[in-house]
CSV table of C-alpha atoms in Angstrom, one decimal:
chain,number,residue,atom,x,y,z
A,161,MET,CA,-137.8,190.3,-4.3
A,162,ALA,CA,-135.9,188.4,-1.6
A,163,ARG,CA,-138.1,188.9,1.4
A,164,GLY,CA,-139.3,185.3,1.3
A,165,ALA,CA,-135.8,183.9,1.7
A,166,TYR,CA,-134.4,186.8,3.7
A,167,PRO,CA,-137.0,188.5,6.0
A,168,PRO,CA,-136.0,192.2,6.5
A,169,THR,CA,-135.6,191.7,10.2
A,170,ASP,CA,-133.1,188.8,9.7
A,171,ALA,CA,-129.9,189.8,11.6
A,172,GLN,CA,-127.9,187.8,8.9
A,173,HIS,CA,-129.6,189.5,6.0
A,174,PRO,CA,-127.3,189.8,3.0
A,175,LEU,CA,-127.6,193.6,3.0
A,176,LEU,CA,-126.1,193.6,6.5
A,177,ARG,CA,-123.2,191.4,5.4
A,178,MET,CA,-122.4,192.5,1.9
A,179,ASN,CA,-122.2,195.6,-0.3
A,180,PRO,CA,-125.3,196.1,-2.3
A,181,HIS,CA,-123.3,195.6,-5.5
A,182,GLU,CA,-122.5,192.1,-4.3
A,183,CYS,CA,-126.2,191.4,-3.9
A,184,VAL,CA,-127.4,193.0,-7.2
A,185,PRO,CA,-124.8,192.6,-10.0
A,186,PHE,CA,-123.9,195.5,-12.3
A,187,MET,CA,-124.9,194.2,-15.7
A,188,ASP,CA,-122.7,196.6,-17.7
A,189,GLU,CA,-119.6,195.6,-15.8
A,190,LEU,CA,-120.1,191.9,-16.2
A,191,PHE,CA,-120.6,192.1,-19.9
A,192,THR,CA,-117.6,194.4,-20.3
A,193,ALA,CA,-115.5,191.9,-18.4
A,194,GLY,CA,-116.8,189.0,-20.5
A,195,GLN,CA,-118.5,187.5,-17.4
A,196,ASP,CA,-122.1,187.4,-18.7
A,197,ALA,CA,-122.2,183.7,-17.7
A,198,ARG,CA,-122.5,184.9,-14.1
A,199,LEU,CA,-125.8,186.6,-15.0
A,200,GLU,CA,-127.1,183.5,-16.7
A,201,ALA,CA,-126.3,181.5,-13.6
A,202,LEU,CA,-128.5,183.7,-11.4
A,203,PRO,CA,-131.8,182.1,-10.2
A,204,SER,CA,-135.0,183.4,-11.9
A,205,PRO,CA,-136.3,186.0,-11.6
A,206,ARG,CA,-132.9,187.6,-12.0
A,207,LEU,CA,-132.2,191.0,-10.4
A,208,MET,CA,-129.5,193.3,-11.8
A,209,HIS,CA,-128.8,197.0,-12.3
A,210,THR,CA,-127.4,199.1,-15.1
A,211,HIS,CA,-126.5,202.7,-16.1
A,212,MET,CA,-127.3,202.1,-19.7
A,213,HIS,CA,-129.5,204.4,-21.7
A,214,HIS,CA,-132.9,202.8,-22.4
A,215,SER,CA,-132.2,202.8,-26.2
A,216,LEU,CA,-129.1,200.7,-25.6
A,217,LEU,CA,-130.9,197.9,-23.7
A,218,PRO,CA,-131.3,194.7,-25.7
A,219,ALA,CA,-134.6,193.7,-27.1
A,220,SER,CA,-134.6,190.8,-24.7
A,221,VAL,CA,-135.2,193.3,-22.0
A,222,THR,CA,-137.2,196.1,-23.6
A,223,ASP,CA,-139.5,193.8,-25.6
A,224,ASN,CA,-140.0,191.2,-22.9
A,225,PRO,CA,-143.4,191.6,-21.1
A,226,ASP,CA,-142.0,189.6,-18.2
A,227,CYS,CA,-139.0,192.0,-17.7
A,228,LYS,CA,-139.6,194.9,-15.3
A,229,ILE,CA,-137.5,198.0,-15.4
A,230,VAL,CA,-137.3,200.4,-12.5
A,231,PHE,CA,-135.6,203.8,-13.1
A,232,ILE,CA,-134.6,206.1,-10.3
A,233,CYS,CA,-134.6,209.7,-11.3
A,234,ARG,CA,-132.8,212.2,-9.2
A,235,ASP,CA,-132.7,216.0,-9.6
A,236,PRO,CA,-130.0,216.5,-12.3
A,237,LYS,CA,-128.1,219.1,-10.2
A,238,ASP,CA,-127.8,216.8,-7.2
A,239,MET,CA,-127.0,213.8,-9.5
A,240,LEU,CA,-124.1,215.8,-11.0
A,241,VAL,CA,-122.7,216.7,-7.6
A,242,SER,CA,-123.0,213.1,-6.5
A,243,LEU,CA,-121.3,211.9,-9.6
A,244,TRP,CA,-118.4,214.3,-9.1
A,245,HIS,CA,-117.8,213.2,-5.5
A,246,PHE,CA,-118.0,209.6,-6.6
A,247,LEU,CA,-115.6,209.9,-9.6
A,248,LYS,CA,-113.0,212.3,-8.2
A,249,GLY,CA,-111.6,209.5,-6.0
A,250,VAL,CA,-110.3,207.6,-9.0
A,251,ARG,CA,-109.5,210.5,-11.4
A,252,PRO,CA,-109.0,213.9,-9.8
A,253,PHE,CA,-110.7,216.8,-11.6
A,254,THR,CA,-112.6,219.9,-10.5
A,255,PHE,CA,-116.3,220.2,-10.3
A,256,ASP,CA,-116.2,223.0,-12.8
A,257,ASP,CA,-114.7,220.6,-15.3
A,258,LEU,CA,-117.5,218.1,-14.8
A,259,PHE,CA,-120.2,220.9,-14.8
A,260,ASN,CA,-119.0,222.4,-18.0
A,261,SER,CA,-118.8,219.0,-19.7
A,262,ALA,CA,-122.3,218.1,-18.5
A,263,CYS,CA,-123.7,221.4,-19.9
A,264,GLU,CA,-122.3,220.2,-23.3
A,265,GLY,CA,-123.9,216.8,-22.9
A,266,LYS,CA,-120.6,215.1,-22.1
A,267,THR,CA,-120.9,212.7,-19.1
A,268,PRO,CA,-119.9,209.1,-18.8
A,269,ASN,CA,-123.3,207.8,-19.8
A,270,GLY,CA,-124.1,210.4,-22.4
A,271,PRO,CA,-126.3,213.6,-22.1
A,272,ILE,CA,-128.2,213.6,-18.8
A,273,TRP,CA,-131.4,214.8,-20.5
A,274,ASP,CA,-131.3,212.0,-23.1
A,275,HIS,CA,-131.0,209.4,-20.3
A,276,LEU,CA,-134.0,211.0,-18.5
A,277,ILE,CA,-136.2,211.3,-21.5
A,278,GLY,CA,-135.4,207.7,-22.6
A,279,TYR,CA,-136.8,206.1,-19.4
A,280,TRP,CA,-139.5,208.7,-18.9
A,281,SER,CA,-140.9,208.1,-22.4
A,282,ALA,CA,-140.7,204.3,-22.0
A,283,SER,CA,-142.6,204.6,-18.7
A,284,LYS,CA,-145.4,206.4,-20.5
A,285,THR,CA,-145.5,204.0,-23.4
A,286,SER,CA,-145.1,200.8,-21.4
A,287,PRO,CA,-146.2,201.6,-17.8
A,288,ASP,CA,-146.6,197.9,-16.9
A,289,ASN,CA,-142.9,197.3,-17.7
A,290,VAL,CA,-141.2,200.6,-16.8
A,291,LEU,CA,-141.6,202.3,-13.5
A,292,PHE,CA,-140.2,205.8,-13.2
A,293,LEU,CA,-139.5,206.8,-9.6
A,294,ARG,CA,-138.3,210.2,-8.3
A,295,TYR,CA,-135.6,210.0,-5.6
A,296,GLU,CA,-136.8,213.1,-3.8
A,297,ASP,CA,-140.4,211.7,-3.5
A,298,MET,CA,-139.0,208.4,-2.2
A,299,LEU,CA,-137.2,210.3,0.6
A,300,ILE,CA,-140.4,212.0,1.7
A,301,ASP,CA,-142.5,208.9,1.8
A,302,PRO,CA,-140.4,205.7,1.4
A,303,VAL,CA,-143.0,203.3,2.7
A,304,SER,CA,-145.6,204.2,0.1
A,305,HIS,CA,-142.9,203.9,-2.6
A,306,VAL,CA,-141.9,200.4,-1.3
A,307,ARG,CA,-145.6,199.4,-1.7
A,308,GLU,CA,-145.7,200.8,-5.2
A,309,LEU,CA,-142.5,199.0,-6.1
A,310,ALA,CA,-143.8,195.7,-4.7
A,311,ARG,CA,-147.0,195.9,-6.7
A,312,PHE,CA,-145.0,196.8,-9.9
A,313,ILE,CA,-142.7,193.8,-9.7
A,314,GLY,CA,-145.6,191.4,-8.9
A,315,GLN,CA,-144.7,191.0,-5.2
A,316,PRO,CA,-147.5,193.0,-3.5
A,317,PHE,CA,-147.8,193.0,0.3
A,318,SER,CA,-150.5,190.8,1.7
A,319,HIS,CA,-152.8,191.9,4.6
A,320,ALA,CA,-150.6,189.8,6.9
A,321,ASP,CA,-147.5,191.5,5.6
A,322,GLU,CA,-149.0,194.9,6.3
A,323,ALA,CA,-150.2,193.9,9.8
A,324,ALA,CA,-146.7,192.6,10.5
A,325,GLY,CA,-145.1,195.9,9.4
A,326,ILE,CA,-143.1,194.4,6.6
A,327,PRO,CA,-143.0,197.5,4.4
A,328,ALA,CA,-141.7,199.6,7.2
A,329,ASP,CA,-139.1,196.9,8.1
A,330,ILE,CA,-137.8,197.0,4.5
A,331,VAL,CA,-137.5,200.8,4.6
A,332,LYS,CA,-135.6,200.5,7.9
A,333,LEU,CA,-133.3,197.8,6.5
A,334,CYS,CA,-132.6,199.7,3.3
A,335,SER,CA,-132.3,203.2,4.7
A,336,PHE,CA,-129.2,205.2,3.8
A,337,ASP,CA,-128.0,205.6,7.4
A,338,LYS,CA,-128.5,201.9,8.1
A,339,LEU,CA,-126.5,200.7,5.1
A,340,LYS,CA,-123.8,203.4,5.4
A,341,GLY,CA,-123.0,202.2,8.9
A,342,GLN,CA,-122.5,198.5,7.9
A,343,GLY,CA,-119.0,197.2,8.0
A,344,ALA,CA,-119.2,195.8,4.5
A,345,ASN,CA,-119.9,199.4,3.2
A,346,MET,CA,-117.2,201.0,5.3
A,347,ALA,CA,-114.4,198.7,4.1
A,348,GLY,CA,-113.4,196.8,1.0
A,349,SER,CA,-113.8,197.9,-2.6
A,350,TYR,CA,-115.8,197.3,-5.8
A,351,ASP,CA,-113.2,196.2,-8.3
A,352,GLY,CA,-114.4,196.9,-11.8
A,353,LYS,CA,-112.7,196.3,-15.1
A,354,VAL,CA,-111.6,199.9,-15.5
A,355,PHE,CA,-111.7,201.4,-12.0
A,356,SER,CA,-111.9,200.2,-8.4
A,357,PHE,CA,-114.2,202.1,-6.0
A,358,ALA,CA,-114.0,201.9,-2.2
A,359,HIS,CA,-117.3,200.7,-0.8
A,360,GLU,CA,-117.6,203.8,1.3
A,361,THR,CA,-117.7,206.0,-1.8
A,362,PHE,CA,-121.2,204.7,-2.6
A,363,PHE,CA,-122.5,206.3,0.6
A,364,ARG,CA,-121.9,210.0,1.0
A,365,LYS,CA,-125.0,212.0,2.1
A,366,GLY,CA,-128.0,210.7,0.2
A,367,VAL,CA,-130.0,214.0,0.7
A,368,ALA,CA,-131.9,216.3,-1.6
A,369,GLY,CA,-130.7,219.8,-2.5
A,370,ASP,CA,-127.0,219.3,-1.7
A,371,TRP,CA,-126.2,221.0,-5.1
A,372,VAL,CA,-126.4,224.4,-3.4
A,373,ASN,CA,-123.1,223.5,-1.5
A,374,ASN,CA,-121.3,222.9,-4.8
A,375,MET,CA,-122.8,225.3,-7.3
A,376,THR,CA,-123.3,229.0,-7.4
A,377,PRO,CA,-126.8,230.3,-8.0
A,378,GLU,CA,-125.7,231.2,-11.5
A,379,MET,CA,-124.5,227.7,-12.2
A,380,GLY,CA,-127.7,226.3,-10.9
A,381,GLN,CA,-129.8,228.6,-13.1
A,382,ARG,CA,-127.7,227.7,-16.1
A,383,PHE,CA,-128.1,224.0,-15.6
A,384,ASP,CA,-131.9,224.4,-14.9
A,385,THR,CA,-132.3,226.3,-18.1
A,386,ILE,CA,-130.5,223.6,-20.1
A,387,ILE,CA,-132.6,220.8,-18.6
A,388,GLU,CA,-135.8,222.7,-19.1
A,389,ASP,CA,-135.0,223.4,-22.7
A,390,THR,CA,-134.0,219.9,-23.5
A,391,LEU,CA,-137.0,218.3,-21.7
A,392,ARG,CA,-139.6,220.8,-23.1
A,393,GLY,CA,-142.5,218.9,-24.6
A,394,SER,CA,-141.7,215.6,-22.9
A,395,GLY,CA,-144.0,216.2,-19.8
A,396,LEU,CA,-141.0,215.7,-17.5
A,397,THR,CA,-140.3,218.6,-15.2
A,398,PHE,CA,-138.3,219.4,-12.1
A,399,LYS,CA,-139.4,221.7,-9.2
């Protein structure tokens, strides 16, 4: 979205100077804090992120043909482990506590399976407006997914962009290791209305399959069974 104003090879690129949350505002937090005017002040097209369930998004988003929604889906087991490592810094609790709550459908943003099905179904009903991406696939072939994302948001790469290696430059700039090592992501904090999170907590491992280091095989099987049962008939499956 910003490559015209900020080429990915720019040494002063905002992502090299700021935490990503400072570049892309968290819609939920601003509305909660009564700061929605900050969103209105953003230049069009506005770029923001949310953890809201699709059914909770306003009609101005879901019914607007000019509004594009990109949903990043991660393996539920890895997502749960990541959530635990992220949240335990502000409210100590055991992984077993979070795991058992998640099995009952009790997580900060509601049942995990409802969240997944909501965006998955929307992507099938309105593929021009909702793009459903899998995190694990993005790790395997990030450049192809950057091309897909660019086409989806109406910013496809030109032949000149491809010849100049712009897609690969974007992947390099936005890579997990690159961002994790930036000073803005190693110091400072994101100060929300309810909790504050150290910037470094947003960057832990970023890998696929790390759940095996936090769950027993029995726990993994239990969670897989719940996910499979709740997603059955939707067409959404996990390997």
